Amino acid sequence: MSQSYYPSDSTAAIIRLLHEYPRRQILKTMDQCTDPEAALFEGELAKMLQQTRRARQRSESRLPPASPTCAVVGYFDVHFPPLLKTIPDPPLVLYYQGAISLLQNATAVAVVGARRCTSAGRLLAQQMGRDLAGYGITVVSGLALGIDGAAHRGALSAAADNVGALAKTGSTVAVLGSGLNRVYPERHRQLATDIIAADGLLLSEYLPLTGPRAHYFPERNRLISGVCGATVVIEAGEKSGSLITARLGLEQGRDVMAVPGPVSSSVSVGCHRLIQQGAALVTDAEDVLMTLGIEATVEKNQGQTALLHESLSPVGLPSHQHHRVMDCIQGLPVTLDEVCLRTSLTAGEVSALLVSLEMLGFVQQVQLGYIRSPLRPA
């Protein structure tokens, strides 16, 4: 018996529907029919599919693709961030407010971490955001509470203080897990406004009026790592969303770095695991630059480097001993005993000097010791 190359009537009808509607939608509509085959032949199935399409179009028409307060850029547009085209699952459309040009040629680094962070972690994130921006790096994060917000604020303080006057001052980019007209968390509405005012950028792949959803935040994490050359994790618990960002960064071929913390700290477990798995150990912005291979560029202009280090070092300290103590206090908290060992000063002398530095605003006492104040005097 010869094989027939012509489809049956029912198959031909299904093929016609497949030219108009997605397969899953056809199957879902067939499940609603008592006799799917009869509904196919009688045209009832086609009518149901058409009604579903019209209902969806009416619903979508209530939500404009953009709003007067935000712009939109598509995958094939010239302003679409080029790095996002290289990730496995790029967004097809991005809504934005602010300077989309930040993601064209600028070097961007993601700084992320725990929402429920320690005071030391928050201050370190703010300091790192400030210093990275001072070196001309664009600081990217997720506008969340804790580490994210601190990193954004640090970058904003660099622009305000003109820390990067010797190099092009970086800015900051916030990638949201909601629509741009539904900023989440609400406590960071003013921060979002400040970012735009400072020529920064707010970015989202969701329609402007879309509210936050739990699964949106892991989705947006691929964009945070995707627009950056590297991701730095400051404090992350065992199940922190920041670890998702780090994993996605590795899958995207990006550098991943982590800041170590106290062995007993629950919010440092994730960072320690990343380091065990090969993430670069960093403690400050200069470590990040070295890992990225940017230190050679900085060293070429030695005069500029010397001035830059001078601008990052406290001036106006009362004595040489104050300078010695300040040299011991860098990114991570330092105890009084550690300062004594490094300076060969007595505990009484160091204690008095630390109190003096704290009153002058150069250092701040935290649970694990002393750190430099992110808003220390210039």
XYZ file of C-alpha atoms in Angstrom:
378
model
C 0.000 0.000 0.000
C 1.435 3.361 -1.002
C 2.002 6.046 1.636
C -0.166 9.165 1.489
C 1.691 12.488 1.584
C -1.490 14.538 1.976
C -2.692 15.394 5.499
C -6.136 14.401 6.666
C -8.790 17.078 7.040
C -8.300 17.289 10.805
C -4.506 17.532 10.457
C -4.856 20.253 7.825
C -7.156 22.189 10.171
C -4.638 21.896 13.023
C -1.836 23.101 10.751
C -3.895 26.161 9.855
C -4.391 26.922 13.546
C -0.672 26.492 14.234
C 0.004 29.262 11.735
C -2.107 31.572 13.913
C -1.740 30.424 17.511
C 0.914 28.866 19.811
C 0.749 25.103 20.253
C 0.259 25.307 24.022
C -2.641 27.708 23.622
C -4.347 25.358 21.150
C -3.907 22.406 23.518
C -5.243 24.413 26.448
C -8.314 25.443 24.468
C -8.918 21.865 23.264
C -9.007 20.749 26.898
C -11.980 23.063 27.409
C -13.996 21.317 24.677
C -16.233 18.315 25.300
C -15.472 17.017 21.790
C -12.270 18.667 20.559
C -12.417 17.069 17.107
C -15.987 18.248 16.503
C -15.046 21.723 17.759
C -12.145 21.695 15.280
C -14.313 20.773 12.270
C -17.187 23.074 13.200
C -14.891 26.052 13.659
C -15.765 26.413 17.356
C -12.157 25.876 18.382
C -10.995 28.701 16.109
C -13.635 31.028 17.575
C -12.541 30.239 21.136
C -8.911 30.919 20.253
C -9.880 34.200 18.624
C -11.863 35.284 21.692
C -8.887 34.472 23.936
C -6.607 36.556 21.734
C -8.979 39.534 21.793
C -9.312 39.313 25.570
C -5.527 39.270 25.951
C -5.152 42.230 23.594
C -7.713 44.222 25.602
C -5.886 43.393 28.832
C -2.499 44.338 27.415
C -3.861 47.594 26.028
C -4.489 48.749 29.590
C -0.745 48.589 30.272
C 1.228 50.788 27.861
C 4.611 49.455 26.704
C 6.183 52.542 28.229
C 5.107 55.634 30.110
C 5.935 59.327 29.964
C 8.456 58.772 32.753
C 10.470 55.934 31.208
C 11.877 54.948 27.846
C 12.208 51.557 26.196
C 14.983 49.911 24.188
C 14.743 46.652 22.224
C 17.196 43.853 21.522
C 17.964 45.095 18.009
C 18.241 48.781 18.946
C 21.641 50.446 18.894
C 21.398 51.508 22.572
C 20.671 48.000 23.872
C 23.462 47.045 26.359
C 25.891 44.979 24.277
C 26.990 42.698 27.126
C 23.405 41.523 27.633
C 23.363 40.139 24.099
C 26.054 37.667 25.118
C 24.182 35.992 28.003
C 22.240 32.735 27.444
C 18.765 34.216 28.041
C 18.853 37.938 27.217
C 15.811 40.174 27.674
C 14.162 41.283 24.443
C 13.010 44.642 25.812
C 14.341 46.899 28.570
C 12.591 49.843 30.200
C 14.825 52.511 31.642
C 15.083 55.910 33.279
C 18.307 57.855 33.118
C 21.528 57.349 31.184
C 21.328 54.095 29.189
C 24.713 55.077 27.714
C 26.330 53.968 31.011
C 26.026 50.380 29.800
C 27.570 50.957 26.377
C 31.302 51.344 26.908
C 31.839 51.994 30.627
C 33.430 49.360 32.855
C 30.720 48.140 35.222
C 31.049 46.072 38.405
C 28.141 44.580 40.344
C 28.277 44.949 44.135
C 25.657 42.765 45.825
C 25.028 41.095 49.153
C 22.697 40.361 52.013
C 19.612 42.417 52.748
C 20.024 41.711 56.458
C 23.665 42.683 56.568
C 25.864 43.738 59.459
C 26.789 47.351 60.056
C 30.370 46.511 59.048
C 29.173 44.991 55.778
C 26.973 47.982 55.024
C 29.809 50.423 55.615
C 32.231 48.329 53.559
C 29.745 48.206 50.649
C 29.325 51.967 50.815
C 33.085 52.468 50.880
C 33.636 50.085 47.963
C 30.887 51.728 45.918
C 32.421 55.122 46.600
C 35.965 54.065 45.731
C 34.985 52.150 42.589
C 33.025 55.139 41.331
C 36.010 57.311 42.188
C 38.102 55.187 39.829
C 35.554 55.709 37.044
C 33.769 52.347 37.475
C 29.982 52.114 37.050
C 28.558 50.429 40.171
C 25.603 48.117 39.482
C 23.272 46.616 42.097
C 19.642 45.698 42.737
C 18.296 48.630 44.831
C 17.506 46.166 47.647
C 17.878 46.923 51.337
C 21.241 46.230 52.943
C 24.355 45.827 50.794
C 22.705 46.879 47.507
C 21.461 50.196 48.807
C 24.781 50.917 50.525
C 26.714 50.312 47.289
C 24.421 52.701 45.400
C 24.793 55.373 48.070
C 28.557 55.007 48.069
C 28.709 55.589 44.317
C 26.422 58.608 44.668
C 28.662 60.063 47.376
C 31.649 59.781 45.022
C 29.853 61.867 42.431
C 28.754 64.389 45.062
C 32.234 64.733 46.549
C 33.920 64.712 43.119
C 36.255 61.961 44.318
C 36.911 60.995 40.725
C 37.993 64.399 39.516
C 41.334 62.887 38.459
C 39.577 60.251 36.401
C 36.089 60.038 34.956
C 33.782 59.601 37.932
C 31.657 56.494 37.683
C 27.946 56.374 38.355
C 25.492 53.738 39.525
C 22.870 51.529 37.878
C 19.933 49.929 39.725
C 18.301 46.860 38.158
C 14.766 46.411 39.531
C 12.692 43.306 40.157
C 9.540 45.302 39.384
C 8.348 47.911 36.912
C 9.986 51.320 37.031
C 6.749 52.968 38.120
C 6.473 50.516 41.028
C 9.856 50.967 42.719
C 10.501 48.263 45.304
C 11.251 48.436 48.164
C 9.240 51.589 48.766
C 11.847 52.759 51.291
C 14.218 53.226 48.363
C 12.000 55.483 46.256
C 14.105 58.484 47.199
C 17.288 56.542 46.468
C 15.952 55.750 42.994
C 15.198 59.443 42.466
C 18.712 60.350 43.624
C 20.245 57.873 41.178
C 18.467 59.454 38.220
C 19.322 62.967 39.439
C 23.016 61.976 39.533
C 22.945 60.838 35.867
C 22.631 57.204 36.900
C 20.255 54.591 35.491
C 17.212 52.583 36.573
C 16.644 49.422 34.517
C 13.916 46.766 34.311
C 12.647 44.187 31.838
C 9.109 44.422 33.234
C 6.284 46.714 32.134
C 6.402 50.026 34.055
C 3.310 49.326 36.177
C 4.307 45.754 37.082
C 4.462 45.135 40.825
C 7.176 43.047 42.512
C 6.884 39.263 42.444
C 9.053 36.737 44.275
C 10.294 35.065 41.090
C 11.166 38.375 39.430
C 14.177 38.932 41.691
C 16.099 35.761 40.713
C 15.242 36.632 37.082
C 16.605 40.160 37.340
C 19.820 38.856 38.942
C 20.962 37.597 35.536
C 20.749 41.195 34.303
C 22.803 42.529 37.235
C 25.654 40.135 36.445
C 25.019 40.297 32.708
C 25.681 44.029 32.260
C 28.917 43.832 34.280
C 32.402 42.519 33.781
C 32.520 41.259 37.358
C 30.360 40.643 40.422
C 31.524 41.339 43.986
C 29.631 39.692 46.856
C 29.786 41.374 50.272
C 28.077 39.229 52.931
C 25.814 36.428 51.773
C 24.091 33.760 53.814
C 23.872 30.118 52.834
C 20.738 30.704 50.711
C 21.278 34.333 49.749
C 19.958 35.587 46.430
C 23.389 37.109 45.887
C 24.743 33.596 45.387
C 22.316 33.268 42.468
C 23.822 36.408 40.973
C 27.324 34.992 41.451
C 26.382 31.652 39.879
C 24.768 33.392 36.913
C 27.870 35.548 36.551
C 30.037 32.424 36.323
C 27.692 30.919 33.724
C 27.945 34.160 31.746
C 31.735 34.036 31.808
C 32.115 36.973 34.213
C 34.614 37.367 37.062
C 33.242 36.632 40.529
C 34.796 38.020 43.709
C 33.873 37.745 47.375
C 34.764 39.585 50.567
C 35.642 37.263 53.463
C 34.181 37.775 56.905
C 34.468 36.318 60.401
C 34.362 32.526 60.464
C 31.464 32.595 62.936
C 29.345 35.029 60.897
C 26.254 33.481 59.310
C 26.132 36.219 56.670
C 29.628 35.335 55.468
C 28.989 31.625 54.853
C 28.090 32.228 51.220
C 31.166 34.385 50.598
C 33.476 31.770 52.110
C 31.916 29.083 49.932
C 32.431 31.203 46.820
C 36.098 31.676 47.736
C 36.482 27.924 48.271
C 35.012 27.389 44.808
C 37.516 29.727 43.190
C 36.099 33.235 43.530
C 38.748 35.914 43.957
C 39.212 37.133 47.539
C 38.923 40.930 47.691
C 38.758 43.408 50.560
C 38.543 46.776 48.824
C 38.165 48.550 45.487
C 41.853 48.279 44.663
C 41.678 44.486 44.988
C 38.765 44.508 42.548
C 40.734 46.586 40.045
C 43.749 44.308 40.370
C 41.596 41.226 39.751
C 40.200 42.875 36.620
C 43.700 43.745 35.461
C 43.046 47.481 35.680
C 45.936 48.157 38.055
C 48.409 48.362 35.159
C 46.449 51.238 33.659
C 46.457 53.044 36.987
C 50.184 52.526 37.511
C 51.108 53.957 34.115
C 50.225 57.442 35.281
C 52.218 57.510 38.490
C 51.621 61.190 39.147
C 47.897 60.718 38.887
C 48.042 57.611 41.073
C 49.931 59.438 43.804
C 47.390 62.241 43.809
C 44.543 59.763 43.821
C 45.940 57.899 46.801
C 46.421 61.214 48.540
C 42.792 62.104 47.921
C 41.728 58.759 49.417
C 43.914 59.208 52.493
C 42.745 61.329 55.401
C 44.327 64.741 55.743
C 44.370 67.129 58.645
C 45.146 64.479 61.258
C 46.499 65.891 64.534
C 49.736 63.902 64.666
C 52.009 61.332 63.062
C 50.673 58.702 65.488
C 47.141 59.328 64.203
C 48.429 58.603 60.697
C 50.053 55.369 61.891
C 46.772 54.181 63.381
C 44.792 55.166 60.264
C 47.217 53.183 58.083
C 46.169 50.055 60.020
C 42.458 50.547 59.335
C 41.452 49.589 55.802
C 38.464 47.650 54.439
C 37.704 45.113 57.174
C 37.169 45.790 60.888
C 40.404 45.961 62.926
C 40.565 45.353 66.666
C 42.489 47.458 69.179
C 44.943 44.573 69.743
C 45.703 44.337 66.014
C 46.475 48.056 65.885
C 48.782 47.671 68.883
C 50.706 44.874 67.150
C 51.084 46.829 63.904
C 52.093 50.134 65.479
C 54.018 48.902 68.565
C 52.014 51.412 70.604
C 50.527 50.547 73.997
C 46.857 49.680 74.412
C 46.288 52.932 76.263
C 47.884 55.009 73.510
C 45.940 53.236 70.754
C 42.690 53.523 72.673
C 43.155 57.267 73.108
C 44.059 57.717 69.448
C 41.028 55.713 68.275
C 38.697 57.767 70.451
C 40.218 60.921 68.995
C 39.843 59.644 65.413
C 36.246 58.612 66.079
C 35.379 62.053 67.450
C 36.980 63.658 64.382
C 34.894 61.444 62.092
C 37.747 59.431 60.556
C 36.842 56.023 62.003
C 33.740 54.282 63.251
C 33.447 51.550 65.845
C 31.480 48.457 64.814
C 30.830 45.113 66.477
C 34.101 43.557 65.280
C 36.422 46.538 65.793
C 37.093 49.784 63.941
C 36.652 50.698 60.273
C 37.177 53.861 58.281
C 34.129 56.062 58.133
C 32.667 56.060 54.587
C 32.003 59.765 55.034
C 35.391 60.602 56.529
C 36.590 64.174 56.137
C 38.595 65.074 53.032
